[in-house]
CSV table of C-alpha atoms in Angstrom, one decimal:
chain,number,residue,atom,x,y,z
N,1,UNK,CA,-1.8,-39.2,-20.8
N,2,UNK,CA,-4.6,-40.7,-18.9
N,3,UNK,CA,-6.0,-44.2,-19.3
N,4,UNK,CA,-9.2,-44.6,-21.6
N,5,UNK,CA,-12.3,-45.1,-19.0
N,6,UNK,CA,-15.3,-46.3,-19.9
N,7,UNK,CA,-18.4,-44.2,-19.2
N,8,UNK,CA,-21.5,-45.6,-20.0
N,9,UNK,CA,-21.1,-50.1,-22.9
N,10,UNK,CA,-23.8,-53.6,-28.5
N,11,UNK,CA,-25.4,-55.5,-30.8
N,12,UNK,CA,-26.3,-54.3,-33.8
N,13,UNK,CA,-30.0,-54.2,-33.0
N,14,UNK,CA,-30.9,-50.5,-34.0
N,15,UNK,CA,-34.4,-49.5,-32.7
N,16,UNK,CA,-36.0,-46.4,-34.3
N,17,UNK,CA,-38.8,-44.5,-32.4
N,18,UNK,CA,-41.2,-46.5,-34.9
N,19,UNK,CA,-39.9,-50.0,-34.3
N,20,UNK,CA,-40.7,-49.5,-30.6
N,21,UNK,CA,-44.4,-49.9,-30.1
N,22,UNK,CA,-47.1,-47.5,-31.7
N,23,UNK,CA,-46.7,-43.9,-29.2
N,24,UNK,CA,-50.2,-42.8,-30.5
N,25,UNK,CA,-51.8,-41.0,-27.6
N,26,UNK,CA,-49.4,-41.4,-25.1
N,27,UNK,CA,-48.0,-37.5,-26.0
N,28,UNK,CA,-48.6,-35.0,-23.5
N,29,UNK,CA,-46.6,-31.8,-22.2
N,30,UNK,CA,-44.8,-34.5,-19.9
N,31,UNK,CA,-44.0,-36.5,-22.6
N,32,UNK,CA,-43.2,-36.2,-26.6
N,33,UNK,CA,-43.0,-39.6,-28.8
N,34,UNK,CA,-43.1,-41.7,-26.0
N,35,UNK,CA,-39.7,-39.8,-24.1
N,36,UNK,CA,-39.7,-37.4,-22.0
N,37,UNK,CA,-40.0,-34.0,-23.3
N,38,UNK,CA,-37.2,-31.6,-23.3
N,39,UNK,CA,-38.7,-28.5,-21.2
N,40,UNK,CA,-35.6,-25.9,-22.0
N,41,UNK,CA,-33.0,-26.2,-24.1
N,42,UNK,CA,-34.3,-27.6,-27.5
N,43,UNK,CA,-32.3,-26.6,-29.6
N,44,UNK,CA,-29.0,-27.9,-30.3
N,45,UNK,CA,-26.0,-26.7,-28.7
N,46,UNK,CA,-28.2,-25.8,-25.9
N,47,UNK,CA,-28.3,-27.3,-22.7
N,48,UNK,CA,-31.3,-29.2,-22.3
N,49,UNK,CA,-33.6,-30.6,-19.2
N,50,UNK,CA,-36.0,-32.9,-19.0
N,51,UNK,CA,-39.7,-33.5,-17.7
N,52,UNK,CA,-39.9,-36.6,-15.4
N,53,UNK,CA,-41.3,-39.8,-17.5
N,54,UNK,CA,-45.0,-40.6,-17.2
N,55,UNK,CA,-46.2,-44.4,-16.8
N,56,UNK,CA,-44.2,-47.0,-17.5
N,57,UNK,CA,-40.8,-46.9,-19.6
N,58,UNK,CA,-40.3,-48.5,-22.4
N,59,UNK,CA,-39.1,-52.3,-22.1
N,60,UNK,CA,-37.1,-51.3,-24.9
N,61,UNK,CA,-34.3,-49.1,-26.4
N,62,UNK,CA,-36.4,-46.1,-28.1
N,63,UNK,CA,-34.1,-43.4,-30.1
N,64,UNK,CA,-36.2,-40.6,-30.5
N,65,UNK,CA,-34.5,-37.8,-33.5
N,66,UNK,CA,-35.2,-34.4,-31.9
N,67,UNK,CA,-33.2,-32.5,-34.5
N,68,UNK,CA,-31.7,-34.3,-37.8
N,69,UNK,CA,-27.7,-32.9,-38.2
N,70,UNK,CA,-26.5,-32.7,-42.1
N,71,UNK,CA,-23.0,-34.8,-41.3
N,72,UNK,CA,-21.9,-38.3,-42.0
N,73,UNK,CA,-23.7,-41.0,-40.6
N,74,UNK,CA,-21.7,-42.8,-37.7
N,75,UNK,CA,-20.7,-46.6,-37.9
N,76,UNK,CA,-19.0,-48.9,-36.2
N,77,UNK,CA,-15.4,-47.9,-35.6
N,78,UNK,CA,-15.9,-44.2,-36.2
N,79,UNK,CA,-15.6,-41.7,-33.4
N,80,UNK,CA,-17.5,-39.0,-32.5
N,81,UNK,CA,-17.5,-35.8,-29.9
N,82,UNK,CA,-20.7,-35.2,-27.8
N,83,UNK,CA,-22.7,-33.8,-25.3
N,84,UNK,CA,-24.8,-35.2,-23.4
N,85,UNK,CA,-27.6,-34.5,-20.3
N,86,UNK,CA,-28.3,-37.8,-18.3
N,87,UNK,CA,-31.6,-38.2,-16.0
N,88,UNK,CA,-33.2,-41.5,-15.1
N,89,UNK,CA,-36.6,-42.2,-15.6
N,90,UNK,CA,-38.5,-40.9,-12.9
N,91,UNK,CA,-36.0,-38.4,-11.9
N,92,UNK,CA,-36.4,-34.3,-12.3
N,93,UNK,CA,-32.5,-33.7,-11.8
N,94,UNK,CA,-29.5,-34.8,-14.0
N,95,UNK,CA,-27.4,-37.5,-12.8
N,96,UNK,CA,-24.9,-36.3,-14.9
N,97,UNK,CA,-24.2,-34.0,-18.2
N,98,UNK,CA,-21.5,-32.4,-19.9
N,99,UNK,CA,-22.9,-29.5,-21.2
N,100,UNK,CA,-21.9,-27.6,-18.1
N,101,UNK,CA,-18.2,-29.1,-18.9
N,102,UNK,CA,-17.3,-27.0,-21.8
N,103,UNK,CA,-15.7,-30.0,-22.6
N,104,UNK,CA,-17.4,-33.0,-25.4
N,105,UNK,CA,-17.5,-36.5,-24.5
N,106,UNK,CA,-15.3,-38.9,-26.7
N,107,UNK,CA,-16.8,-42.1,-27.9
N,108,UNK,CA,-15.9,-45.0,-30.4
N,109,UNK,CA,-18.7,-46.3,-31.8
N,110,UNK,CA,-19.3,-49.9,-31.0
N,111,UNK,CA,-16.2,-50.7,-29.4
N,112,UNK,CA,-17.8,-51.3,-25.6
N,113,UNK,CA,-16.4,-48.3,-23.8
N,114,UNK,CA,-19.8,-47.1,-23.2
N,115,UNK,CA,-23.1,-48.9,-22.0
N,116,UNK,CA,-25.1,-51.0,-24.7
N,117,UNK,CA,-27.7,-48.5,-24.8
N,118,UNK,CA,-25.0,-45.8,-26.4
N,119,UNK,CA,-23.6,-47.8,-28.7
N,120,UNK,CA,-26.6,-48.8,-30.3
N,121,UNK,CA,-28.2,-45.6,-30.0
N,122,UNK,CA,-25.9,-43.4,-31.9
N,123,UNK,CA,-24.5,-45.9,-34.1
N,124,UNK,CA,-26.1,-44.7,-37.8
N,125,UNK,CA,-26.9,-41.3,-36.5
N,126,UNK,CA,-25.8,-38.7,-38.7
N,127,UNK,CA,-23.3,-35.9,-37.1
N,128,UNK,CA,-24.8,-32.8,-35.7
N,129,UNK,CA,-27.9,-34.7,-35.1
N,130,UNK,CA,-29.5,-34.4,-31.5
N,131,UNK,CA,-31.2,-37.4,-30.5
N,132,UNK,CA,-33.1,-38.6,-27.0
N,133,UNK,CA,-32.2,-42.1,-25.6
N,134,UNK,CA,-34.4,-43.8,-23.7
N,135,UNK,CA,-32.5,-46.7,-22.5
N,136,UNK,CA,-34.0,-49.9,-20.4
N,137,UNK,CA,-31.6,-51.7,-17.5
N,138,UNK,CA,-30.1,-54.1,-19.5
N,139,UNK,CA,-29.1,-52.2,-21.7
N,140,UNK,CA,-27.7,-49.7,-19.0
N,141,UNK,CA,-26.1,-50.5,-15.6
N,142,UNK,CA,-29.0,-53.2,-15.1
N,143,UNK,CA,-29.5,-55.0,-11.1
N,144,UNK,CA,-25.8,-53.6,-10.4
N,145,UNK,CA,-26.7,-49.7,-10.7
N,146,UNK,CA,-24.2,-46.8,-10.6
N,147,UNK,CA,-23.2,-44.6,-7.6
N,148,UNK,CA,-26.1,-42.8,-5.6
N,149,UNK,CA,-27.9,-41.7,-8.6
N,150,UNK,CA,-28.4,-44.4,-10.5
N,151,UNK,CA,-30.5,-46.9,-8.9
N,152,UNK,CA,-30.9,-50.7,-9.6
N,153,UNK,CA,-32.9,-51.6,-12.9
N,154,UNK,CA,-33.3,-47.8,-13.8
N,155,UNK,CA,-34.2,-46.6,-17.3
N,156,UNK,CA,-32.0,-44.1,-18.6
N,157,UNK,CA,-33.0,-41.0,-20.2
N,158,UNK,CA,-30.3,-39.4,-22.1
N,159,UNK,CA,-29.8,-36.2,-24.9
N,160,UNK,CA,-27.0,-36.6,-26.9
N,161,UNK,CA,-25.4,-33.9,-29.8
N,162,UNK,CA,-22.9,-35.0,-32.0
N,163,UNK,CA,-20.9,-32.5,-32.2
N,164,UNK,CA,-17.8,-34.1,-34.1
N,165,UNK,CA,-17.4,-37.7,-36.0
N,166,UNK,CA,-15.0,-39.3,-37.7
N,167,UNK,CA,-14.5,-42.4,-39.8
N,168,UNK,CA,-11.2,-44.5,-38.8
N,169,UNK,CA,-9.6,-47.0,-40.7
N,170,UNK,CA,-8.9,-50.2,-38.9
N,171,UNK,CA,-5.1,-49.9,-39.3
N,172,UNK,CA,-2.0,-46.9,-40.7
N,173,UNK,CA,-1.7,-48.0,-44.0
N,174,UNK,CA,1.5,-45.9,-45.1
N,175,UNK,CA,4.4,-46.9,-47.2
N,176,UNK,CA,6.6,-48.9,-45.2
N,177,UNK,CA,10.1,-47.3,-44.0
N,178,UNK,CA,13.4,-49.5,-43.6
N,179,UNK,CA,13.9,-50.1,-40.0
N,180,UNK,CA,17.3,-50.5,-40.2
N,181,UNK,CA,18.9,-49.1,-37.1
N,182,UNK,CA,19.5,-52.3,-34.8
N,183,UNK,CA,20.2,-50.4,-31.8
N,184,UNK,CA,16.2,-49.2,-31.7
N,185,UNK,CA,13.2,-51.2,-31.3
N,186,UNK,CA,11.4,-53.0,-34.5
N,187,UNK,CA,7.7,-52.5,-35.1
N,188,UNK,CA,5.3,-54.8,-37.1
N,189,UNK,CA,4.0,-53.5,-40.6
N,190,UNK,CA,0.8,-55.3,-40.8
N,191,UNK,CA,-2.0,-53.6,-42.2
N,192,UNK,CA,-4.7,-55.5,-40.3
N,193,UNK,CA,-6.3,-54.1,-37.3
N,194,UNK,CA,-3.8,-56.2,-35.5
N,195,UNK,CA,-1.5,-55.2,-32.8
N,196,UNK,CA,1.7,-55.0,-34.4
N,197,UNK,CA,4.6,-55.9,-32.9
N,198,UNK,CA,7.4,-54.4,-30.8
N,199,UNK,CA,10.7,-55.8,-29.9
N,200,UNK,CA,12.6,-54.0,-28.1
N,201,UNK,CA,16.9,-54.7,-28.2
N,202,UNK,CA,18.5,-56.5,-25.3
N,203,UNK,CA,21.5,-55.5,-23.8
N,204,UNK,CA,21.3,-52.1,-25.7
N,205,UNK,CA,21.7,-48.7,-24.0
N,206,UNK,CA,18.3,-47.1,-24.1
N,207,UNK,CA,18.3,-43.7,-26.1
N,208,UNK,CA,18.6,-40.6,-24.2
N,209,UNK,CA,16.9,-38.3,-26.7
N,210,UNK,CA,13.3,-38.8,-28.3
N,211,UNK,CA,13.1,-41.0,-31.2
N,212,UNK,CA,10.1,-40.5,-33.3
N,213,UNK,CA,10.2,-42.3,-37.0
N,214,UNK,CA,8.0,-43.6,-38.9
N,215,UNK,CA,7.8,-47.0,-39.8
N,216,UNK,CA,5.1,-46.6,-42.1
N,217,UNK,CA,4.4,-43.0,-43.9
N,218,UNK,CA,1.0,-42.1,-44.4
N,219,UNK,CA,-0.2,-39.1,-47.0
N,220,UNK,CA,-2.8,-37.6,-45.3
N,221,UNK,CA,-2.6,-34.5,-43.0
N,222,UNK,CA,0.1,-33.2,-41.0
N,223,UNK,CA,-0.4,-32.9,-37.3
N,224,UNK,CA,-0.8,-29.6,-35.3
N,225,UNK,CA,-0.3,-28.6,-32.0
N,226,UNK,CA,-4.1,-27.5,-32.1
N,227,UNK,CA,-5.6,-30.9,-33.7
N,228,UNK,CA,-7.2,-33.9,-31.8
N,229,UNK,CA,-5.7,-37.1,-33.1
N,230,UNK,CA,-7.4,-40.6,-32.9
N,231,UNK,CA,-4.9,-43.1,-32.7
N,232,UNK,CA,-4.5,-46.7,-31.6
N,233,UNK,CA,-1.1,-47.2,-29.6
N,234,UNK,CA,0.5,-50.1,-27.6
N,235,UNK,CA,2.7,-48.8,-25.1
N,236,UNK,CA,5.8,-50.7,-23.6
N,237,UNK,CA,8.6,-49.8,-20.9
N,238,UNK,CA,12.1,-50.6,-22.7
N,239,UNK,CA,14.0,-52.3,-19.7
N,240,UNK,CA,11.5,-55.2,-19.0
N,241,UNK,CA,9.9,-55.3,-22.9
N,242,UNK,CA,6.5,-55.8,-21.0
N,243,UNK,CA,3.5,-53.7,-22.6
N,244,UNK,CA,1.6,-51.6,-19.7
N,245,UNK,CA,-1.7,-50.0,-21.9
N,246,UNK,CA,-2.8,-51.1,-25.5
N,247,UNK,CA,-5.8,-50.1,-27.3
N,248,UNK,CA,-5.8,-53.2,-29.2
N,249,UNK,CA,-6.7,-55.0,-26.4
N,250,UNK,CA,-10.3,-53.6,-26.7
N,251,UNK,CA,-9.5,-52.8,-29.8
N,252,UNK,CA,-10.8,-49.4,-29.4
N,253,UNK,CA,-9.3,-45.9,-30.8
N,254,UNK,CA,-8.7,-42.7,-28.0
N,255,UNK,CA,-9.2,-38.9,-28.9
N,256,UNK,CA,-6.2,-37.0,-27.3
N,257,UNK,CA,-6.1,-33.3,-27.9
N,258,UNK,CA,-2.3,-32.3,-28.7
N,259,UNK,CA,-2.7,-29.3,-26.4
N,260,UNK,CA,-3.7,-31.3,-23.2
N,261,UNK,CA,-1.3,-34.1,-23.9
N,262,UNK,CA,0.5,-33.7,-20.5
N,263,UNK,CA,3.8,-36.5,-21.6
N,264,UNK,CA,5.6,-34.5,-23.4
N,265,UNK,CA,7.1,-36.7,-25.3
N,266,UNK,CA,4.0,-37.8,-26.7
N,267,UNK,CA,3.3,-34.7,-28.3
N,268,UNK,CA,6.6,-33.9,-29.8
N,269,UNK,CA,6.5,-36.8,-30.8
N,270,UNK,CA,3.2,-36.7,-32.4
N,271,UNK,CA,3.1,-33.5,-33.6
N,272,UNK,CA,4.3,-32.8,-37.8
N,273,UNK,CA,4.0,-36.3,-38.5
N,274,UNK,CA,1.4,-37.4,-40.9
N,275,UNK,CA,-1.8,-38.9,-40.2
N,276,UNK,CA,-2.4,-42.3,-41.6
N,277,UNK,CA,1.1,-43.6,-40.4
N,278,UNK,CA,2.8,-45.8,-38.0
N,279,UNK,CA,5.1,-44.2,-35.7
N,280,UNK,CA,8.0,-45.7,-33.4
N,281,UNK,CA,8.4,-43.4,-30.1
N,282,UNK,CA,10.9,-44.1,-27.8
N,283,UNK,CA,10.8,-41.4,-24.8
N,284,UNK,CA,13.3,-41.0,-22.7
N,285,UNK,CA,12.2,-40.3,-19.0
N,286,UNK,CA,12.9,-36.6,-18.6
N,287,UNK,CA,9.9,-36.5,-21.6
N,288,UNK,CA,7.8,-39.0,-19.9
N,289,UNK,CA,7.1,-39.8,-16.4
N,290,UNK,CA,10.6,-38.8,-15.0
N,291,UNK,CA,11.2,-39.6,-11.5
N,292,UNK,CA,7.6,-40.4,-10.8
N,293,UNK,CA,5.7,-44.0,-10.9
N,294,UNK,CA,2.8,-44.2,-13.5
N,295,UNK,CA,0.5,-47.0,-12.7
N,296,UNK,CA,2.5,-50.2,-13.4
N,297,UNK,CA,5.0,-47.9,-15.1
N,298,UNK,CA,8.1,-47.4,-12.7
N,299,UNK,CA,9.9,-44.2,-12.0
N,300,UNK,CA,12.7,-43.2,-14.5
N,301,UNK,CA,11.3,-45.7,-17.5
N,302,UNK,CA,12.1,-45.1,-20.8
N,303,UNK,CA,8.7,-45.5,-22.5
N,304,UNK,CA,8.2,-47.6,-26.4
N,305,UNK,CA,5.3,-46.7,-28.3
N,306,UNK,CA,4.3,-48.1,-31.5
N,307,UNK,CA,1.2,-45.8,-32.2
N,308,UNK,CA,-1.3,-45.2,-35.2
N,309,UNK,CA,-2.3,-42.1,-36.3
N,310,UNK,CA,-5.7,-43.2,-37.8
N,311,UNK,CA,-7.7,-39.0,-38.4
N,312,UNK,CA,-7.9,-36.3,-36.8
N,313,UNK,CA,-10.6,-34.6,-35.5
């Protein structure tokens, strides 16, 4: 399990290529509907690269639809699976792109785990579509930059496929299951969005064998080793009841692919339990960390999750 990082970071202002100034005359083989043009690599799937911008960006964000996908159309709260080929504006190398990676990007629409310019970009872009970003400083990294490549107040060029989206429900919204074993810890039932809440027992022995119930049963799916859930989780450590990672507190989802999920635990945990439930995990430490600190996690902890399986992808 690694911590969600953010990448990239959202009003809803949506700005189509013709809400962003008329582009007549400013085409050229350097540039195509006021971006840059894509010189290899058009088509989707395909790694792209890009001609180096001519004149002056745009002072605004400009979303350019190279190729419209047949998918759903992405909203707030969904998630979606891309690639992606980064290059600032007057640059003629990438800064940075996955393509390369065999490996998609995971973002969650609108939730601030990317830069503004994402967010607003794809958000309302159908899956499967490839679209060009062409994103001013403040809604990138702005005066601060990023790294060596990324200077101050640079304009962002970016390709993005969406590969993969999903629509996720704010909350599990199973049928509620007793909780009636007082030696484990309780979990809230609300259906809100909420982070529910976990109380772990005092001066009980913690379990040395995985516990993984639900506390409420969903209907959909049933998880497989070969599935990538999206789930929203807060995560305690049972001897001090303290909480040390919680999507709620960004109130963002994470993607985690059962076959890379390294805490075992986790994933047995996980794995044949349907999605659109709540879960209670408690993980003993030879199916966690074991003898090894995690972060603020110490070695030999017994680990608590309450965590939603909200789709899978």
């Amino acid at each position: 399990m690694r911590r969600l990082a953010g990448l990239l970071v959202v009003p809803l202002l949506l700005l189509s290529t013709a809400a962003c100034g008329d582009d007549s005359g400013s085409d050229s083989a350097q540039m195509k509907n006021g971006a840059p043009a894509i010189t290899t690599g058009a088509k989707f799937g395909e790694k792209p690269t890009l001609s180096k911008g001519k004149g002056e960006p745009p002072k605004e964000l400009k979303v350019v639809t190279i190729s419209e996908g047949d998918g759903p159309v992405l909203k707030k709260g969904d998630v979606a699976q891309v690639n992606y080929y980064g290059q600032v504006w007057d640059g003629k190398e990438p800064f940075d792109e996955s393509f390369s990676k065999a490996k998609t990007f995971d973002v969650s629409i609108g939730a601030g785990m990317v830069i503004k310019g994402w967010d607003q970009g794809l958000e309302g872009q159908k899956v499967g579509s490839r679209v060009e970003l062409v994103i001013p400083p403040e809604l990138g990294y702005g005066a601060q930059g990023s790294g060596e490549k990324i200077k101050a107040n640079a304009t962002l060029v970016f390709v993005v496929d969406i590969v993969k989206g999903a629509s996720v429900p704010a909350s599990a919204t199973g049928k509620e299951v007793a909780q009636d074993n007082k030696d484990l810890p309780k979990v809230g039932t609300n259906t809100d969005g909420k982070e529910p809440s976990v109380t772990v027992p005092k001066d009980t022995a913690e379990p040395a064998k995985l516990v993984a119930n639900y506390i409420l049963e969903g209907d959909g799916a049933v998880v497989k080793d070969v599935d990538q859930v999206v789930v929203k989780f807060n995560g305690k450590t049972w001897k001090d009841d303290k909480s040390f990672e919680s999507t709620y507190t960004s109130d963002a989802t994470v993607i985690w692919p059962m076959d890379q999920l390294s805490v075992k635990g986790l994933k047995e945990g996980i794995i044949g339990k349907k999605v659109g439930s709540r879960v209670l995990l408690v993980i003993p430490p030879d199916m966690g960390f074991g003898d090894k600190e995690q972060g603020s996690i110490p070695a030999k902890s017994t680990l608590v999750f309450s965590l939603d399986i909200l789709a899978v992808m």
